[in-house]
mmCIF file of C-alpha atoms (C1' of nucleotides) in Angstrom:
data_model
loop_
_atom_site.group_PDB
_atom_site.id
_atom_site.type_symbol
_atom_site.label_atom_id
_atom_site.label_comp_id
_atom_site.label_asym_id
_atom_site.label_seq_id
_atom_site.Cartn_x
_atom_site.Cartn_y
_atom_site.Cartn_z
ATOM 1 C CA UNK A 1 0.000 0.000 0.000
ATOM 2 C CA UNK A 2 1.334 3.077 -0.985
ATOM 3 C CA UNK A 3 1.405 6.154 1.345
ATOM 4 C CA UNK A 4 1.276 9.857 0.553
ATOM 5 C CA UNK A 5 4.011 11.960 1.514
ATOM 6 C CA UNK A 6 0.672 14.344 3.156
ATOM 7 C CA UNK A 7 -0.552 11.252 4.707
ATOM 8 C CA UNK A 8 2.702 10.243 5.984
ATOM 9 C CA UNK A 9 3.462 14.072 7.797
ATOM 10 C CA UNK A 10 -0.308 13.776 8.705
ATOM 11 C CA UNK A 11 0.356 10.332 10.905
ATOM 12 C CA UNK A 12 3.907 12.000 11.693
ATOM 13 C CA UNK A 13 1.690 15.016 13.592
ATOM 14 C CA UNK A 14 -0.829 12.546 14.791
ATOM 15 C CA UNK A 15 1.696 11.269 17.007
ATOM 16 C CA UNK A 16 3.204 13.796 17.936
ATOM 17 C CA UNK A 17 -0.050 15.245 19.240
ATOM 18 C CA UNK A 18 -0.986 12.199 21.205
ATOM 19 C CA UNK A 19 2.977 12.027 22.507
ATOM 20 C CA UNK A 20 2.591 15.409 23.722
ATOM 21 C CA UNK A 21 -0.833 15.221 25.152
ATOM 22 C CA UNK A 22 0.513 11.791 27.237
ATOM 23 C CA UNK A 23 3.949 13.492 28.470
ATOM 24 C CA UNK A 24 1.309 16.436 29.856
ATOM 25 C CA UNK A 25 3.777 18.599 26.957
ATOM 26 C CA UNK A 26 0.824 20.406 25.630
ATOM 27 C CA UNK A 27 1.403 24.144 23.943
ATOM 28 C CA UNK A 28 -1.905 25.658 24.434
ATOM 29 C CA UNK A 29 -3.416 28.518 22.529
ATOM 30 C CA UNK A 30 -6.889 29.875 23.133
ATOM 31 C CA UNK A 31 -10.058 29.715 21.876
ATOM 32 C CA UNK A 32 -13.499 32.071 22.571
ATOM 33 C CA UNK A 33 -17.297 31.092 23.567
ATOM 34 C CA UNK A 34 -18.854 32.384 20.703
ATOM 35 C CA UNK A 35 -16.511 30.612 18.003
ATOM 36 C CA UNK A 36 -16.581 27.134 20.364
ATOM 37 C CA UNK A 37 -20.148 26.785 21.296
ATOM 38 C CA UNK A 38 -21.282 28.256 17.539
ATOM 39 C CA UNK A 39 -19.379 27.216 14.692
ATOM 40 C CA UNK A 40 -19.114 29.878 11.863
ATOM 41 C CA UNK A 41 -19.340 28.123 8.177
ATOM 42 C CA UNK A 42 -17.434 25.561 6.928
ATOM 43 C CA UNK A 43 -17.692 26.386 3.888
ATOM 44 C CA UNK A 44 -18.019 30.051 1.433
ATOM 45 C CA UNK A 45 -21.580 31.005 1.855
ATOM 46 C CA UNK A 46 -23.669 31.185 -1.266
ATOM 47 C CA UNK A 47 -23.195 34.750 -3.079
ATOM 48 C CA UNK A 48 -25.020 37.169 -1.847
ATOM 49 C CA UNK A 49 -25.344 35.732 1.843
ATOM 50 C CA UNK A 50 -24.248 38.363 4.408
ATOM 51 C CA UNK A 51 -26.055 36.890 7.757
ATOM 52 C CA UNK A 52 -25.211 33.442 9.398
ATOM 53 C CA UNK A 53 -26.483 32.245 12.522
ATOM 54 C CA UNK A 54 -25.916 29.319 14.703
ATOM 55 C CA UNK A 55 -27.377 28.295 17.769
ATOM 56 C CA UNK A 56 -25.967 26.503 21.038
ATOM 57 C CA UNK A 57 -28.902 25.604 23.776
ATOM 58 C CA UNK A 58 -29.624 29.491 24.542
ATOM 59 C CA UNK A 59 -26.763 30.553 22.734
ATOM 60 C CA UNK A 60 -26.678 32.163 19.828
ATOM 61 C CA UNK A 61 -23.965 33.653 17.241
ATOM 62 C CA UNK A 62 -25.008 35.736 15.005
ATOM 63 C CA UNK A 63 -22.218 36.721 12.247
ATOM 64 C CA UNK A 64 -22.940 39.804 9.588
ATOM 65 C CA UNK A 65 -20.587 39.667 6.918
ATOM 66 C CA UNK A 66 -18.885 43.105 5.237
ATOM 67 C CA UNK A 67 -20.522 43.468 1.367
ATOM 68 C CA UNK A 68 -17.151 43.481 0.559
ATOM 69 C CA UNK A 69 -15.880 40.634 1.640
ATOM 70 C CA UNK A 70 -18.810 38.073 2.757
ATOM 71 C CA UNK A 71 -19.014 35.747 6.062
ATOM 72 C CA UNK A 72 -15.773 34.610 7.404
ATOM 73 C CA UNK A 73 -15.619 30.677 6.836
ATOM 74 C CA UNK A 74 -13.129 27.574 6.528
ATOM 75 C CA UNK A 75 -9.821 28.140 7.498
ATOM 76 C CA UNK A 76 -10.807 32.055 8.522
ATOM 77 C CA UNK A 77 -11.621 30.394 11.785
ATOM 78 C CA UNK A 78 -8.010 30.572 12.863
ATOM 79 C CA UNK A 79 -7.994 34.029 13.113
ATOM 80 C CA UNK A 80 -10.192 34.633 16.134
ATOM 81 C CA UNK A 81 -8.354 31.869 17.506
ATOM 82 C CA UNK A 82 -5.033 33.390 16.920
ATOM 83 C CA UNK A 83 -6.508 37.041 18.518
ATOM 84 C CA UNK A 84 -8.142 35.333 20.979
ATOM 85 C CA UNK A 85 -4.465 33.764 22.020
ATOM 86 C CA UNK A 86 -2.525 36.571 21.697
ATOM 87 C CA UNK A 87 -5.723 38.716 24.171
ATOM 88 C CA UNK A 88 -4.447 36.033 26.713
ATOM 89 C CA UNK A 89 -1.059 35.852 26.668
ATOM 90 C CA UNK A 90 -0.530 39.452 26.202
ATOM 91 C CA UNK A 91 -3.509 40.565 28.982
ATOM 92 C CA UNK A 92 -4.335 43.247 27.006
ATOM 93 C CA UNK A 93 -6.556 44.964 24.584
ATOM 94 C CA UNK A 94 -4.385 45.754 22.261
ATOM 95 C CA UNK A 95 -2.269 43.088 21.024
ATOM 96 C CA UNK A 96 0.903 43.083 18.884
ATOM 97 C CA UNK A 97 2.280 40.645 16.663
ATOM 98 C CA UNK A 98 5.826 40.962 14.707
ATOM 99 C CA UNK A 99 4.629 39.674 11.172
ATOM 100 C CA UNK A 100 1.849 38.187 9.580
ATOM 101 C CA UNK A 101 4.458 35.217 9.359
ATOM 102 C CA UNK A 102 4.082 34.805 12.752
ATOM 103 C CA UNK A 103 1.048 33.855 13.034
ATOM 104 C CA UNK A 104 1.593 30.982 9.521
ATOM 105 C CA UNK A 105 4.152 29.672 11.838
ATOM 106 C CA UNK A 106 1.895 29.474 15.164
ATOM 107 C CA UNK A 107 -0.333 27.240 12.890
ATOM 108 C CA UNK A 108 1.927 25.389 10.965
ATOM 109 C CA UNK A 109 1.052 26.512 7.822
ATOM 110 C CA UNK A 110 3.185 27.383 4.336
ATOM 111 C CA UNK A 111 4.761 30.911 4.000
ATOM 112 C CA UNK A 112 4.173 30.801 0.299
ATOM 113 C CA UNK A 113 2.548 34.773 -1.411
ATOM 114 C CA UNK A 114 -0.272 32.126 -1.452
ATOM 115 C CA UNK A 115 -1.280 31.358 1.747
ATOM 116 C CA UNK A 116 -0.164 35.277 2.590
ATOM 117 C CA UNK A 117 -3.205 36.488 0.298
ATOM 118 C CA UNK A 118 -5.487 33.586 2.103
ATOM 119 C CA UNK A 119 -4.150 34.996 5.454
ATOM 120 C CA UNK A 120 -5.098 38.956 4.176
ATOM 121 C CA UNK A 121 -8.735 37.623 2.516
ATOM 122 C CA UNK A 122 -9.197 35.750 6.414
ATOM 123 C CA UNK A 123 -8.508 39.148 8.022
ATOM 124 C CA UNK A 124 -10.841 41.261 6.043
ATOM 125 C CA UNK A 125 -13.984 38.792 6.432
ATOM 126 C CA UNK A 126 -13.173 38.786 10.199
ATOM 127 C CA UNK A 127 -12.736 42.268 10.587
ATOM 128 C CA UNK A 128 -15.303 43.291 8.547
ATOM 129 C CA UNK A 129 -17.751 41.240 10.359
ATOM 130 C CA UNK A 130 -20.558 42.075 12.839
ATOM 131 C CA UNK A 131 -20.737 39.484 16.032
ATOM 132 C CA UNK A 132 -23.912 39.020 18.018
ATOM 133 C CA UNK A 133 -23.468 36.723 20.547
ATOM 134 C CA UNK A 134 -25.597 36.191 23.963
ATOM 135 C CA UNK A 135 -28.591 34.229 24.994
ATOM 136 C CA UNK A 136 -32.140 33.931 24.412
ATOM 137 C CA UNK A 137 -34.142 32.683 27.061
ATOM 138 C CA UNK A 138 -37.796 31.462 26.833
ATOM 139 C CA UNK A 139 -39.581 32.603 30.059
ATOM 140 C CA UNK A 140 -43.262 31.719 30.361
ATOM 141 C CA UNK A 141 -44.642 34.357 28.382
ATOM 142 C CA UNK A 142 -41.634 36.617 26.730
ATOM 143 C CA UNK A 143 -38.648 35.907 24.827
ATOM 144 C CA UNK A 144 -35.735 37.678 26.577
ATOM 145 C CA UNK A 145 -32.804 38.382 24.627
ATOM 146 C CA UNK A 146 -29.411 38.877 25.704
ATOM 147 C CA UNK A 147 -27.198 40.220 23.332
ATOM 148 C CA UNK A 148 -23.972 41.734 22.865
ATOM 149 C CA UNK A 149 -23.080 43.148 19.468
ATOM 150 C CA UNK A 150 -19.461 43.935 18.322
ATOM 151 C CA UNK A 151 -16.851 43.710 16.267
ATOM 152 C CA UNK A 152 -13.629 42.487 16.796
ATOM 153 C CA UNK A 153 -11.528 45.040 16.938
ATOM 154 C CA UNK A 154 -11.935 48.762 17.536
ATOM 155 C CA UNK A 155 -8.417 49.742 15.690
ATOM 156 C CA UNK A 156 -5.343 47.846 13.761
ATOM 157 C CA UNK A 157 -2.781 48.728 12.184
ATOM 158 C CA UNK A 158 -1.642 46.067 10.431
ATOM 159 C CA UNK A 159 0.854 44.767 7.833
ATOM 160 C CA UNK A 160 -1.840 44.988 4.901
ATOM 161 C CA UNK A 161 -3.382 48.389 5.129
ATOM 162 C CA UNK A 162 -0.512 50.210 6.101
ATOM 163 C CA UNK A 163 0.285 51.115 2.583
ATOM 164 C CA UNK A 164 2.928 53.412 2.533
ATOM 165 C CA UNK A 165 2.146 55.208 5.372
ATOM 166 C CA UNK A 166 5.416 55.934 8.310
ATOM 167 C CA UNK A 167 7.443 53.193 5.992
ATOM 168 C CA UNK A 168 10.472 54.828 8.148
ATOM 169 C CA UNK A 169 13.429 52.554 6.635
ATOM 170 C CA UNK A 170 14.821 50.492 9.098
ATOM 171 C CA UNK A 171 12.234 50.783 11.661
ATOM 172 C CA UNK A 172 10.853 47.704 13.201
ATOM 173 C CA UNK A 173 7.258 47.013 11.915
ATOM 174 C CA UNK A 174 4.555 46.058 14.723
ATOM 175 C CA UNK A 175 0.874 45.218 13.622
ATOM 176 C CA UNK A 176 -1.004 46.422 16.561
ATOM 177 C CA UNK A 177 -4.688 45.283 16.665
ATOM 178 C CA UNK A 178 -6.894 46.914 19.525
ATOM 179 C CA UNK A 179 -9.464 44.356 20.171
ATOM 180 C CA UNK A 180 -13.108 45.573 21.225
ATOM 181 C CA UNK A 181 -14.204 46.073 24.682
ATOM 182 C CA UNK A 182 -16.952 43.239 23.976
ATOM 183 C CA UNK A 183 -14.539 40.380 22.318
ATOM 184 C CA UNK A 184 -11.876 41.206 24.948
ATOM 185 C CA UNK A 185 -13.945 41.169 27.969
ATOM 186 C CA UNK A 186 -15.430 37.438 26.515
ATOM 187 C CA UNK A 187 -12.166 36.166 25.315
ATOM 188 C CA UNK A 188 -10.479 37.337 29.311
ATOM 189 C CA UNK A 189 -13.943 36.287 30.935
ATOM 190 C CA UNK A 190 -13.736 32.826 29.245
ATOM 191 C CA UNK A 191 -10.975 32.174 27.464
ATOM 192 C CA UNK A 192 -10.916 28.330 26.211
ATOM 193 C CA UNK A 193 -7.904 26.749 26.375
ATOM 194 C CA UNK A 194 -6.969 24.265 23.339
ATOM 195 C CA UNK A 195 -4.465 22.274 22.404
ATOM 196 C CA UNK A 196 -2.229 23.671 19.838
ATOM 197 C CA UNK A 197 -0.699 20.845 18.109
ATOM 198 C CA UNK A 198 -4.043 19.505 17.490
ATOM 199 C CA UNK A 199 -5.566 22.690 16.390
ATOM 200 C CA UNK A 200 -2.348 23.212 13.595
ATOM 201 C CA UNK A 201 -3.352 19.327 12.439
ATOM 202 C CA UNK A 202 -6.955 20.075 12.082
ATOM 203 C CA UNK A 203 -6.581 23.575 10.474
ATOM 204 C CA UNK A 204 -7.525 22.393 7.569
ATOM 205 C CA UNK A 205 -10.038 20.344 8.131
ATOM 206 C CA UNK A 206 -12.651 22.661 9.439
ATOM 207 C CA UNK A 207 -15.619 20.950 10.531
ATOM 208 C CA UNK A 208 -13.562 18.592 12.410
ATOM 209 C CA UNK A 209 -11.330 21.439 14.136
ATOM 210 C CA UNK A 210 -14.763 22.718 15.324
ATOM 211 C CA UNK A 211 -15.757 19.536 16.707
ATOM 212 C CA UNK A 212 -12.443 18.958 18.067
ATOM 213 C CA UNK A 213 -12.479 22.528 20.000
ATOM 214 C CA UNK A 214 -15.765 21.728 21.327
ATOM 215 C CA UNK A 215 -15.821 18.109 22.416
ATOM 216 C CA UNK A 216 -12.458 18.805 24.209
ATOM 217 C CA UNK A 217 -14.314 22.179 26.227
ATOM 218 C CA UNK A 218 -17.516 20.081 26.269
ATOM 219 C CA UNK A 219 -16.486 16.819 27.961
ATOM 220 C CA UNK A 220 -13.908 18.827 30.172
ATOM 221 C CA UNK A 221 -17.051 20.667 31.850
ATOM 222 C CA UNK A 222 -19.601 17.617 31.976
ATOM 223 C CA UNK A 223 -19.573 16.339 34.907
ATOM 224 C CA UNK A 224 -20.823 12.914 34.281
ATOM 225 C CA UNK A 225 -22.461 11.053 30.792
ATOM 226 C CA UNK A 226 -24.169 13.795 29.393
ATOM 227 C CA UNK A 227 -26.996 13.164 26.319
ATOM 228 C CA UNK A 228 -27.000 15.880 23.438
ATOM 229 C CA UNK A 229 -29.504 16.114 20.970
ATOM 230 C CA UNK A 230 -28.394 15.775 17.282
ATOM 231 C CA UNK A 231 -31.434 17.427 15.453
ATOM 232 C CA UNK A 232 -34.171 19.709 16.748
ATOM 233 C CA UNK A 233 -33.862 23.506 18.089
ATOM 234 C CA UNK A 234 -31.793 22.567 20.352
ATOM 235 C CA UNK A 235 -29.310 19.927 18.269
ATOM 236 C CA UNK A 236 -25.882 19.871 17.174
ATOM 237 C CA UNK A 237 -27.188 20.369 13.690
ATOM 238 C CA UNK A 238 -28.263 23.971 15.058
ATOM 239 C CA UNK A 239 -24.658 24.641 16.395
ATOM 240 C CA UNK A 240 -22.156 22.938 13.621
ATOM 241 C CA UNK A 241 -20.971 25.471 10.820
ATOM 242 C CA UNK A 242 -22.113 22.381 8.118
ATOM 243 C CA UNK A 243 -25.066 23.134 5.546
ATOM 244 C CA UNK A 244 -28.529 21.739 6.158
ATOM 245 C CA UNK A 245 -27.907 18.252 4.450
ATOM 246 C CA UNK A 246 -30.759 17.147 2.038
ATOM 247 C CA UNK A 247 -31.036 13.533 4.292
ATOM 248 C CA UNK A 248 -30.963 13.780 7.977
ATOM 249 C CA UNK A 249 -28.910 10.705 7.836
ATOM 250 C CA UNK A 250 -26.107 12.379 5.580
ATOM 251 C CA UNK A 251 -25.549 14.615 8.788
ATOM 252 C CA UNK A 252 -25.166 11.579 10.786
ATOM 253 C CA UNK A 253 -22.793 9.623 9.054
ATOM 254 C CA UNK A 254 -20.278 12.786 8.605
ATOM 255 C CA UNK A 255 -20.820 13.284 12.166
ATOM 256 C CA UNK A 256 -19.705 9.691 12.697
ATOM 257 C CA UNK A 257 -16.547 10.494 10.435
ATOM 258 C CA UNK A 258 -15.534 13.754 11.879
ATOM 259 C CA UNK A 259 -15.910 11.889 15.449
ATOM 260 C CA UNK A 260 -13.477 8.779 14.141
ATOM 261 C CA UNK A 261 -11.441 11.455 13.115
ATOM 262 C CA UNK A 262 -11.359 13.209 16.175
ATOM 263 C CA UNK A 263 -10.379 9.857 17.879
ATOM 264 C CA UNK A 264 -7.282 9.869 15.699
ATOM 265 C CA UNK A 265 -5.789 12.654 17.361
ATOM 266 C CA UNK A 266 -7.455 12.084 20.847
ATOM 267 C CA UNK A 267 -7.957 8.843 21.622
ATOM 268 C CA UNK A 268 -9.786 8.684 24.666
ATOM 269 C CA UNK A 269 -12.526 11.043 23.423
ATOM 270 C CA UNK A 270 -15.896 9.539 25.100
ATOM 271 C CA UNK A 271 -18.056 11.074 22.903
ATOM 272 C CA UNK A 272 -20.255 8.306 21.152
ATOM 273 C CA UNK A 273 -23.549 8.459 19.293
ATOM 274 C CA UNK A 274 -26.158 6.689 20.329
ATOM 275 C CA UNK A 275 -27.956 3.672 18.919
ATOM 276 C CA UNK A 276 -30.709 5.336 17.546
ATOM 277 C CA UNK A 277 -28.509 8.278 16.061
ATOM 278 C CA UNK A 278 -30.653 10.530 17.703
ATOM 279 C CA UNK A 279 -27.995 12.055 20.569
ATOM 280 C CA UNK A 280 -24.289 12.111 21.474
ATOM 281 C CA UNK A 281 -23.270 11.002 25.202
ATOM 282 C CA UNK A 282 -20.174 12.861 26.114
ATOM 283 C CA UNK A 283 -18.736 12.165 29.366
ATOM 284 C CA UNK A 284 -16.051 14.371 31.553
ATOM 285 C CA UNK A 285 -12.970 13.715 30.093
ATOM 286 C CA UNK A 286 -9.476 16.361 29.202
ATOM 287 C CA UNK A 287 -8.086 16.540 26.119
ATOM 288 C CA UNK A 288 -5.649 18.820 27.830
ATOM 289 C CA UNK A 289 -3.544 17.522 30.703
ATOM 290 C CA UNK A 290 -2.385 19.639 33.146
ATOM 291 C CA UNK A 291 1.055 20.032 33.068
ATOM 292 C CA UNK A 292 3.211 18.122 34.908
ATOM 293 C CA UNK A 293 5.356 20.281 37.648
ATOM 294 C CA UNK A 294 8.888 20.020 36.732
ATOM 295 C CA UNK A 295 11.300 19.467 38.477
ATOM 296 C CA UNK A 296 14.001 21.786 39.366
ATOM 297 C CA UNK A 297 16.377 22.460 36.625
ATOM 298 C "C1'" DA B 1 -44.161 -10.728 3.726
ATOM 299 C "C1'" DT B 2 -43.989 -5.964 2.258
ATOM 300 C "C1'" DG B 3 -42.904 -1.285 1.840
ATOM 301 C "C1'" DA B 4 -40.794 2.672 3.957
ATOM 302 C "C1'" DA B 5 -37.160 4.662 6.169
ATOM 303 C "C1'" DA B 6 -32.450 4.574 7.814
ATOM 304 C "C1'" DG B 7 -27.654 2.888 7.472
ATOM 305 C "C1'" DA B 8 -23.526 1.865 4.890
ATOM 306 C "C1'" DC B 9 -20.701 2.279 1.096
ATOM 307 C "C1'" DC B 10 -19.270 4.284 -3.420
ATOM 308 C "C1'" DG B 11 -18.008 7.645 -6.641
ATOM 309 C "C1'" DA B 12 -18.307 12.393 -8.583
ATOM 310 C "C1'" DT B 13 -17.814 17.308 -7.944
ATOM 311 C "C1'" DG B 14 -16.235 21.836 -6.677
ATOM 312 C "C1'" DC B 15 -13.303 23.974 -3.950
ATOM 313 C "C1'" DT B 16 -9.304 24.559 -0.713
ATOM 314 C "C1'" DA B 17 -4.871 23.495 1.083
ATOM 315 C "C1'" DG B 18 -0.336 21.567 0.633
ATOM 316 C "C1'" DG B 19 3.867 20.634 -1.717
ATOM 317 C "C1'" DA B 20 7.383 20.849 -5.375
ATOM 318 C "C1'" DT C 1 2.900 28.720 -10.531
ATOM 319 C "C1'" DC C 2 1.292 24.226 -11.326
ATOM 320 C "C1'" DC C 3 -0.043 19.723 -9.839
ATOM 321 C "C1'" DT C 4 -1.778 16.685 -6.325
ATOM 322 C "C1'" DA C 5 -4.182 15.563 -2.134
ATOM 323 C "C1'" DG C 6 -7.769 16.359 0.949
ATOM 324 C "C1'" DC C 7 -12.319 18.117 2.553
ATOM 325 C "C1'" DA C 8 -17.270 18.874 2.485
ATOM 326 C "C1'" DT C 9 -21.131 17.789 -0.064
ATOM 327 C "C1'" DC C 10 -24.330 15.320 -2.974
ATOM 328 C "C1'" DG C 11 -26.576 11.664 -5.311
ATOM 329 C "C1'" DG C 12 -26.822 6.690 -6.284
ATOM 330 C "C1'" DT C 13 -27.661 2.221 -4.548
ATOM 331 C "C1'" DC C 14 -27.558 -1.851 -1.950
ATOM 332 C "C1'" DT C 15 -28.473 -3.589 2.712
ATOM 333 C "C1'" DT C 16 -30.628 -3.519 7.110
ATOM 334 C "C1'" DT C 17 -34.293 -2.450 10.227
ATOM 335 C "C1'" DC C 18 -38.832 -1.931 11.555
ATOM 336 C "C1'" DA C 19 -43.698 -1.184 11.706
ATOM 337 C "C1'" DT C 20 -47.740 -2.920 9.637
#
DNA sequence: ATGAAAGACCGATGCTAGGA
DNA sequence: TCCTAGCATCGGTCTTTCAT
């Protein structure tokens, strides 16, 4: 049988993931409720399509894309993740970064003028964005909503739209992004840790990274087996950034692919479907050890 | 037993990401 | 810049399950 050089580096990373996750070695970088509990779109949105909405229990994320550049999706997802990361680490609104390269190389990705022009098209759909996130809750006779609007950030100067502007030879470049008071406060309030390794083998595989992000947050807070509904309202099918399949069952089965995939990387996942296909049991489990104290050096 | 619905497997497609 | 591999999606179809 023949293996793929890809496939090869792909099983190379694999272990490398679960090696690190066992010897409690885990880089972590950080995630955000409204991006782990909602997924945004796997995939470009048909033309035209500004508003996307996904729905988590009483959660709900509400994304309004710029006419300009449409409703961040696929691989765009990294972005929040990488602000949201950097909001942590740096415990601060405004957030610096040397070059876009840096954040390629936090995700493993090529350096190619390629992937630079993906990385640019990534930061105008997220920027350009509108995020509603917050919580709608049925009481007996009202529907109370909870929302917080905003964007992502309120300011940035960064590499791409700093045309010309101070080019003082020599000087050091520093793209400076002030995040919003909204998507700072919820990254700080919340901030979800994830493993890195796993989220720089998944990157481009988005409705499994998703899944991934949220089954590892998800069983980590469950206290015991824990049922969730697949379709309905309130169902994963409400949450996922997939499309509405034509057969139910088509959901179903890629969720039962995404999941095996999942397992790949994390082994001891507990998160099973049911026999009837109707719910997934999670159970508590961490797909992030804590570290391991070391010893003096 | 029979028909309907769901599951499992296959291959094609359009698009994206990775690699040389 | 070009070629290949991979991902999400869709439709086809055979098999299994299940209620009648």
């Amino acid at each position: 049988m023949r293996i793929s050089k890809q496939k090869h580096r792909k099983a190379e990373r694999i272990e490398l993931v679960r090696l690190k996750r066992e010897q409690r070695e885990q880089t972590l970088c950080f995630s955000s409720r409204p991006f782990v509990l909602c997924g945004l779109p796997v995939r470009q949105l048909p033309k035209g399509q500004l508003l996307y909405e996904r729905r988590n229990g009483h959660f709900v994320l509400q994304v309004t894309g710029h006419p300009d550049y449409g409703v961040p999706f696929g691989q765009d997802r990294m972005v929040p993740i990488f602000l949201a990361t950097l909001a942590v680490q740096q415990q601060s609104r405004t957030i610096r970064f040397r070059s876009a390269s840096e954040m390629l190389e936090t995700f493993g990705m090529n350096k190619g003028g390629k992937e630079y022009r993906r990385l640019v098209a990534a930061f105008e759909r997220t920027f350009g964005a509108t995020i509603f996130f917050g919580t709608d809750t049925l009481t007996s006779k009202a529907k109370i909503v909870h929302r917080a609007r905003f964007n992502f950030f309120s300011e940035a100067r960064v590499w791409y739209n700093r045309a010309n502007e101070d080019c003082v030879l020599g000087e050091r470049y520093e793209n400076v992004i002030v995040l919003s008071d909204e998507f700072f406060e919820e990254v700080t309030a919340h901030p979800i840790p994830t493993d890195l390794e796993a989220v720089k083998l998944l990157s481009s595989a988005p409705a499994v990274l998703d899944l991934f992000v949220w089954l590892s947050y998800r069983c980590f807070t469950a206290g015991a087996k824990e049922r969730i509904p697949i379709f309905g309202p309130f169902g994963l099918v409400q949450q996922l950034g997939a499309v509405e399949y034509g057969r139910l069952r088509k959901f179903r089965e890629k969720l039962q692919q995404w999941l095996s995939a999942i397992r790949r990387v994390w082994p001891e996942c507990p998160a099973k479907l049911d026999g009837d296909g109707m719910y997934l049991w999670v159970d508590h489990a961490t797909a992030i050890q804590p570290v391991v104290p070391s010893v003096a050096e």
